[in-house]
Amino acid sequence: MRTTVTPEYRHLQDFIDTIPSLFDRNEGTLLYSGRNEVRLFRHEAIQLVAKRFRRHDIVKQAVYTFFRKNKARRAFENAAAIRARGFDTPAPMACIEDMKGGIIKQVYYICEYTDMRPIRDELIDKQPYNVRLATAYAAFVASLHGAGILHRDLNSTNTLYRHDGNSYTFQLIDINRMTFYDGRSVPKAERMENLTLLWRPDDMYMHVLKEYAGACGWTDADIDRAVYVKMRHDRRWTRRKRFTGALKAVFGKR
């Protein structure tokens, strides 16, 4: 097993090394279970969150051992890059690469616990949506893109928020898929594609888009183009879901 711990948390390495076995024994508080599994642990008055990524087949195990950084390693390094650029994500603590026979079999990303809530709570699940939060979120994404940071899974559950008096602060999570444009902002076409991940094109989406456009100096033509990109993305997503659903209906019964 190969464990990388940030200097601030090296005093916790003995405990961090036990996290794979804690998962195996279903210890800690389960926060999420699906393709990946997320658990909350408490140790020495510190709350930490560990994410165990889905185990890949032998081909992908070889790829992530010899050719590409695995998801936990990317999340660990991306967290440091995000924070170095003045944005927030729960403090990275460690990543674990569980190896057998020189091949990475299972990986874990560990970070500090955060009590911030996903923006989905106020922008999608709540009606009417929180207009002030939507405005602040648009400015946040504009500043993120302006700093050359592209979160490739920027959906409504992967941005967390806190209301601090008259303002909002944000954190990014699920950060293993990021692109950093060092020294320049995110290109406009990439920005438009990124904005498609927020939600369906309703009033809230249009409010965020227009506020974002104002922060970036976009024209009405840019907004129209962004709406077109959004609609195209959603049509493709719907077709893909229908196709995979049909496959599951046929082959899932076997």
Short mmCIF file of C-alpha atoms in Angstrom, two decimals:
data_model
loop_
_atom_site.label_atom_id
_atom_site.label_comp_id
_atom_site.label_asym_id
_atom_site.label_seq_id
_atom_site.Cartn_x
_atom_site.Cartn_y
_atom_site.Cartn_z
CA MET A 1 0.00 0.00 0.00
CA ARG A 2 1.30 3.44 -0.96
CA THR A 3 0.06 6.36 1.15
CA THR A 4 0.78 10.04 0.47
CA VAL A 5 -0.05 12.41 3.34
CA THR A 6 0.14 16.20 3.35
CA PRO A 7 2.69 17.56 5.84
CA GLU A 8 -0.02 19.06 8.09
CA TYR A 9 -1.52 15.63 8.72
CA ARG A 10 1.47 13.34 8.95
CA HIS A 11 0.75 12.86 12.63
CA LEU A 12 -2.40 10.99 11.49
CA GLN A 13 -0.64 8.62 9.11
CA ASP A 14 -1.05 5.55 11.31
CA PHE A 15 -4.79 6.09 11.38
CA ILE A 16 -4.97 6.98 7.69
CA ASP A 17 -3.22 3.71 6.86
CA THR A 18 -6.12 1.83 8.47
CA ILE A 19 -8.80 3.41 6.26
CA PRO A 20 -8.97 0.56 3.71
CA SER A 21 -9.60 -1.94 6.49
CA LEU A 22 -12.19 0.40 8.05
CA PHE A 23 -14.07 0.41 4.74
CA ASP A 24 -13.90 -3.37 4.59
CA ARG A 25 -15.49 -3.55 8.05
CA ASN A 26 -18.14 -0.93 7.16
CA GLU A 27 -16.95 1.35 9.95
CA GLY A 28 -17.47 5.09 10.04
CA THR A 29 -20.61 6.90 8.91
CA LEU A 30 -21.73 6.10 5.39
CA LEU A 31 -22.35 9.35 3.48
CA TYR A 32 -22.78 7.98 -0.01
CA SER A 33 -22.87 4.58 -1.66
CA GLY A 34 -23.03 4.09 -5.41
CA ARG A 35 -20.35 3.81 -8.03
CA ASN A 36 -18.00 5.10 -5.32
CA GLU A 37 -18.34 4.99 -1.54
CA VAL A 38 -17.85 7.91 0.86
CA ARG A 39 -17.49 7.56 4.64
CA LEU A 40 -17.01 9.97 7.53
CA PHE A 41 -14.47 9.11 10.24
CA ARG A 42 -13.53 10.81 13.50
CA HIS A 43 -10.04 10.61 14.98
CA GLU A 44 -8.35 12.83 17.58
CA ALA A 45 -11.16 15.40 17.40
CA ILE A 46 -10.72 15.62 13.63
CA GLN A 47 -13.48 14.73 11.21
CA LEU A 48 -12.28 13.42 7.88
CA VAL A 49 -14.02 12.15 4.78
CA ALA A 50 -12.65 9.23 2.77
CA LYS A 51 -13.77 8.34 -0.72
CA ARG A 52 -13.14 4.83 -2.03
CA PHE A 53 -13.28 4.82 -5.80
CA ARG A 54 -14.79 1.96 -7.72
CA ARG A 55 -12.38 -0.88 -8.42
CA HIS A 56 -11.54 -1.05 -12.12
CA ASP A 57 -11.00 -4.03 -14.37
CA ILE A 58 -7.49 -5.33 -14.99
CA VAL A 59 -6.97 -3.20 -18.11
CA LYS A 60 -7.77 0.07 -16.36
CA GLN A 61 -5.76 -1.02 -13.33
CA ALA A 62 -2.73 -1.33 -15.59
CA VAL A 63 -3.46 2.04 -17.22
CA TYR A 64 -3.69 3.79 -13.84
CA THR A 65 -0.55 2.04 -12.61
CA PHE A 66 1.73 2.78 -15.55
CA PHE A 67 0.27 5.44 -17.83
CA ARG A 68 -2.19 7.76 -16.07
CA LYS A 69 -2.71 9.20 -12.64
CA ASN A 70 -5.56 7.47 -10.85
CA LYS A 71 -8.63 9.36 -9.62
CA ALA A 72 -7.52 9.59 -6.00
CA ARG A 73 -4.09 10.92 -6.98
CA ARG A 74 -5.66 13.47 -9.30
CA ALA A 75 -8.11 14.63 -6.62
CA PHE A 76 -5.27 14.95 -4.10
CA GLU A 77 -3.12 17.03 -6.46
CA ASN A 78 -6.04 19.04 -7.83
CA ALA A 79 -7.06 20.06 -4.31
CA ALA A 80 -3.65 21.62 -3.75
CA ALA A 81 -3.81 23.36 -7.14
CA ILE A 82 -7.28 24.79 -6.45
CA ARG A 83 -6.27 26.14 -3.06
CA ALA A 84 -3.02 27.56 -4.44
CA ARG A 85 -5.09 29.61 -6.90
CA GLY A 86 -7.18 31.17 -4.14
CA PHE A 87 -10.28 28.98 -4.34
CA ASP A 88 -11.59 26.53 -1.80
CA THR A 89 -12.04 22.80 -1.51
CA PRO A 90 -11.96 20.70 1.67
CA ALA A 91 -8.34 20.50 2.81
CA PRO A 92 -6.61 17.49 1.21
CA MET A 93 -5.16 15.08 3.73
CA ALA A 94 -4.01 11.98 1.88
CA CYS A 95 -4.43 9.57 -0.96
CA ILE A 96 -4.01 5.82 -0.70
CA GLU A 97 -3.08 3.49 -3.54
CA ASP A 98 -3.69 -0.12 -2.50
CA MET A 99 -1.38 -2.29 -4.60
CA LYS A 100 -0.99 -5.98 -5.19
CA GLY A 101 1.71 -7.47 -7.39
CA GLY A 102 2.82 -3.98 -8.38
CA ILE A 103 -0.64 -3.09 -9.75
CA ILE A 104 -2.95 -0.47 -8.23
CA LYS A 105 -6.13 -2.30 -7.22
CA GLN A 106 -8.06 0.26 -5.13
CA VAL A 107 -7.61 3.96 -4.44
CA TYR A 108 -8.85 6.31 -1.71
CA TYR A 109 -8.93 10.10 -1.36
CA ILE A 110 -9.06 11.60 2.13
CA CYS A 111 -9.89 15.22 3.00
CA GLU A 112 -11.24 17.26 5.88
CA TYR A 113 -14.96 17.14 6.55
CA THR A 114 -17.01 20.16 5.49
CA ASP A 115 -20.45 21.14 6.73
CA MET A 116 -21.23 23.22 3.63
CA ARG A 117 -24.32 22.24 1.66
CA PRO A 118 -24.70 21.66 -2.10
CA ILE A 119 -26.15 24.55 -4.09
CA ARG A 120 -28.80 22.13 -5.34
CA ASP A 121 -30.63 22.55 -2.02
CA GLU A 122 -31.40 26.21 -2.76
CA LEU A 123 -31.25 26.45 -6.54
CA ILE A 124 -33.06 23.31 -7.70
CA ASP A 125 -34.86 21.58 -4.84
CA LYS A 126 -36.29 24.82 -3.44
CA GLN A 127 -39.07 26.75 -5.16
CA PRO A 128 -38.78 29.60 -5.76
CA TYR A 129 -35.01 29.31 -6.05
CA ASN A 130 -32.64 31.49 -4.02
CA VAL A 131 -31.95 34.39 -6.38
CA ARG A 132 -29.12 35.85 -4.29
CA LEU A 133 -27.34 32.52 -4.18
CA ALA A 134 -27.80 32.06 -7.93
CA THR A 135 -26.27 35.49 -8.54
CA ALA A 136 -23.34 34.77 -6.24
CA TYR A 137 -22.82 31.36 -7.84
CA ALA A 138 -22.68 32.90 -11.32
CA ALA A 139 -19.99 35.34 -10.15
CA PHE A 140 -18.10 32.46 -8.52
CA VAL A 141 -18.05 30.35 -11.70
CA ALA A 142 -17.03 33.39 -13.75
CA SER A 143 -14.10 34.01 -11.40
CA LEU A 144 -13.20 30.32 -11.48
CA HIS A 145 -13.09 30.29 -15.28
CA GLY A 146 -11.29 33.61 -15.33
CA ALA A 147 -8.56 32.08 -13.18
CA GLY A 148 -8.15 29.24 -15.67
CA ILE A 149 -9.88 26.56 -13.58
CA LEU A 150 -12.28 24.16 -15.29
CA HIS A 151 -14.18 21.68 -13.11
CA ARG A 152 -15.29 19.03 -15.58
CA ASP A 153 -18.06 17.77 -13.31
CA LEU A 154 -19.51 21.14 -12.29
CA ASN A 155 -23.00 19.97 -11.40
CA SER A 156 -25.28 21.21 -8.64
CA THR A 157 -24.00 18.72 -6.04
CA ASN A 158 -20.30 19.38 -6.58
CA THR A 159 -20.37 23.04 -5.55
CA LEU A 160 -21.03 23.63 -1.86
CA TYR A 161 -21.98 26.93 -0.25
CA ARG A 162 -22.19 28.74 3.05
CA HIS A 163 -24.08 31.96 3.79
CA ASP A 164 -21.73 34.32 5.64
CA GLY A 165 -23.67 37.42 6.65
CA ASN A 166 -24.37 39.28 3.42
CA SER A 167 -22.25 37.07 1.18
CA TYR A 168 -21.75 33.48 0.09
CA THR A 169 -18.62 31.36 0.05
CA PHE A 170 -18.18 28.26 -2.09
CA GLN A 171 -16.24 25.01 -2.09
CA LEU A 172 -15.60 22.52 -4.89
CA ILE A 173 -15.78 18.76 -4.37
CA ASP A 174 -15.46 15.67 -6.63
CA ILE A 175 -12.38 17.29 -8.11
CA ASN A 176 -10.60 14.41 -9.81
CA ARG A 177 -11.65 15.73 -13.25
CA MET A 178 -10.12 19.21 -13.58
CA THR A 179 -8.24 21.20 -16.20
CA PHE A 180 -6.00 24.13 -15.29
CA TYR A 181 -5.21 26.74 -17.94
CA ASP A 182 -2.14 28.24 -16.34
CA GLY A 183 -1.57 31.86 -17.29
CA ARG A 184 -4.86 32.26 -19.16
CA SER A 185 -8.59 31.98 -18.65
CA VAL A 186 -10.75 29.08 -19.77
CA PRO A 187 -11.59 29.41 -23.50
CA LYS A 188 -15.13 30.56 -24.28
CA ALA A 189 -16.21 27.32 -25.97
CA GLU A 190 -15.08 25.31 -22.94
CA ARG A 191 -16.94 27.71 -20.64
CA MET A 192 -20.17 27.22 -22.54
CA GLU A 193 -19.86 23.43 -22.39
CA ASN A 194 -19.09 23.65 -18.68
CA LEU A 195 -22.22 25.71 -18.01
CA THR A 196 -24.39 22.95 -19.52
CA LEU A 197 -23.75 20.84 -16.40
CA LEU A 198 -25.72 23.05 -14.01
CA TRP A 199 -29.32 21.97 -14.63
CA ARG A 200 -32.12 22.03 -17.16
CA PRO A 201 -32.69 25.32 -19.04
CA ASP A 202 -35.26 26.85 -16.69
CA ASP A 203 -35.59 30.30 -15.10
CA MET A 204 -32.82 29.61 -12.61
CA TYR A 205 -30.45 28.44 -15.33
CA MET A 206 -31.15 31.54 -17.44
CA HIS A 207 -30.60 33.79 -14.41
CA VAL A 208 -27.22 32.19 -13.72
CA LEU A 209 -26.27 32.34 -17.41
CA LYS A 210 -27.14 36.03 -17.75
CA GLU A 211 -25.35 36.96 -14.51
CA TYR A 212 -22.33 34.92 -15.64
CA ALA A 213 -22.40 36.62 -19.05
CA GLY A 214 -22.48 40.05 -17.42
CA ALA A 215 -19.47 39.18 -15.25
CA CYS A 216 -17.54 37.97 -18.31
CA GLY A 217 -18.56 40.75 -20.69
CA TRP A 218 -20.44 38.43 -23.03
CA THR A 219 -22.77 39.77 -25.70
CA ASP A 220 -26.38 38.76 -26.36
CA ALA A 221 -25.05 36.63 -29.20
CA ASP A 222 -22.80 34.81 -26.73
CA ILE A 223 -25.80 34.12 -24.48
CA ASP A 224 -27.79 32.79 -27.44
CA ARG A 225 -24.88 30.55 -28.37
CA ALA A 226 -24.58 29.27 -24.79
CA VAL A 227 -28.30 28.41 -24.78
CA TYR A 228 -27.87 26.52 -28.05
CA VAL A 229 -24.91 24.59 -26.60
CA LYS A 230 -27.01 23.78 -23.54
CA MET A 231 -29.96 22.50 -25.57
CA ARG A 232 -27.66 20.40 -27.77
CA HIS A 233 -25.99 18.92 -24.70
CA ASP A 234 -29.33 18.03 -23.12
CA ARG A 235 -30.64 16.38 -26.30
CA ARG A 236 -27.53 14.24 -26.54
CA TRP A 237 -27.74 13.36 -22.85
CA THR A 238 -31.38 12.31 -23.23
CA ARG A 239 -30.60 10.12 -26.25
CA ARG A 240 -27.69 8.52 -24.42
CA LYS A 241 -29.85 7.75 -21.39
CA ARG A 242 -32.57 6.21 -23.54
CA PHE A 243 -30.02 4.06 -25.36
CA THR A 244 -28.31 2.81 -22.19
CA GLY A 245 -31.72 2.24 -20.61
CA ALA A 246 -32.77 0.10 -23.58
CA LEU A 247 -29.55 -1.91 -23.35
CA LYS A 248 -30.11 -2.54 -19.66
CA ALA A 249 -33.68 -3.62 -20.31
CA VAL A 250 -32.48 -6.17 -22.87
CA PHE A 251 -29.26 -7.44 -21.33
CA GLY A 252 -29.89 -6.70 -17.68
CA LYS A 253 -32.30 -9.61 -17.44
CA ARG A 254 -29.65 -12.17 -18.34
#
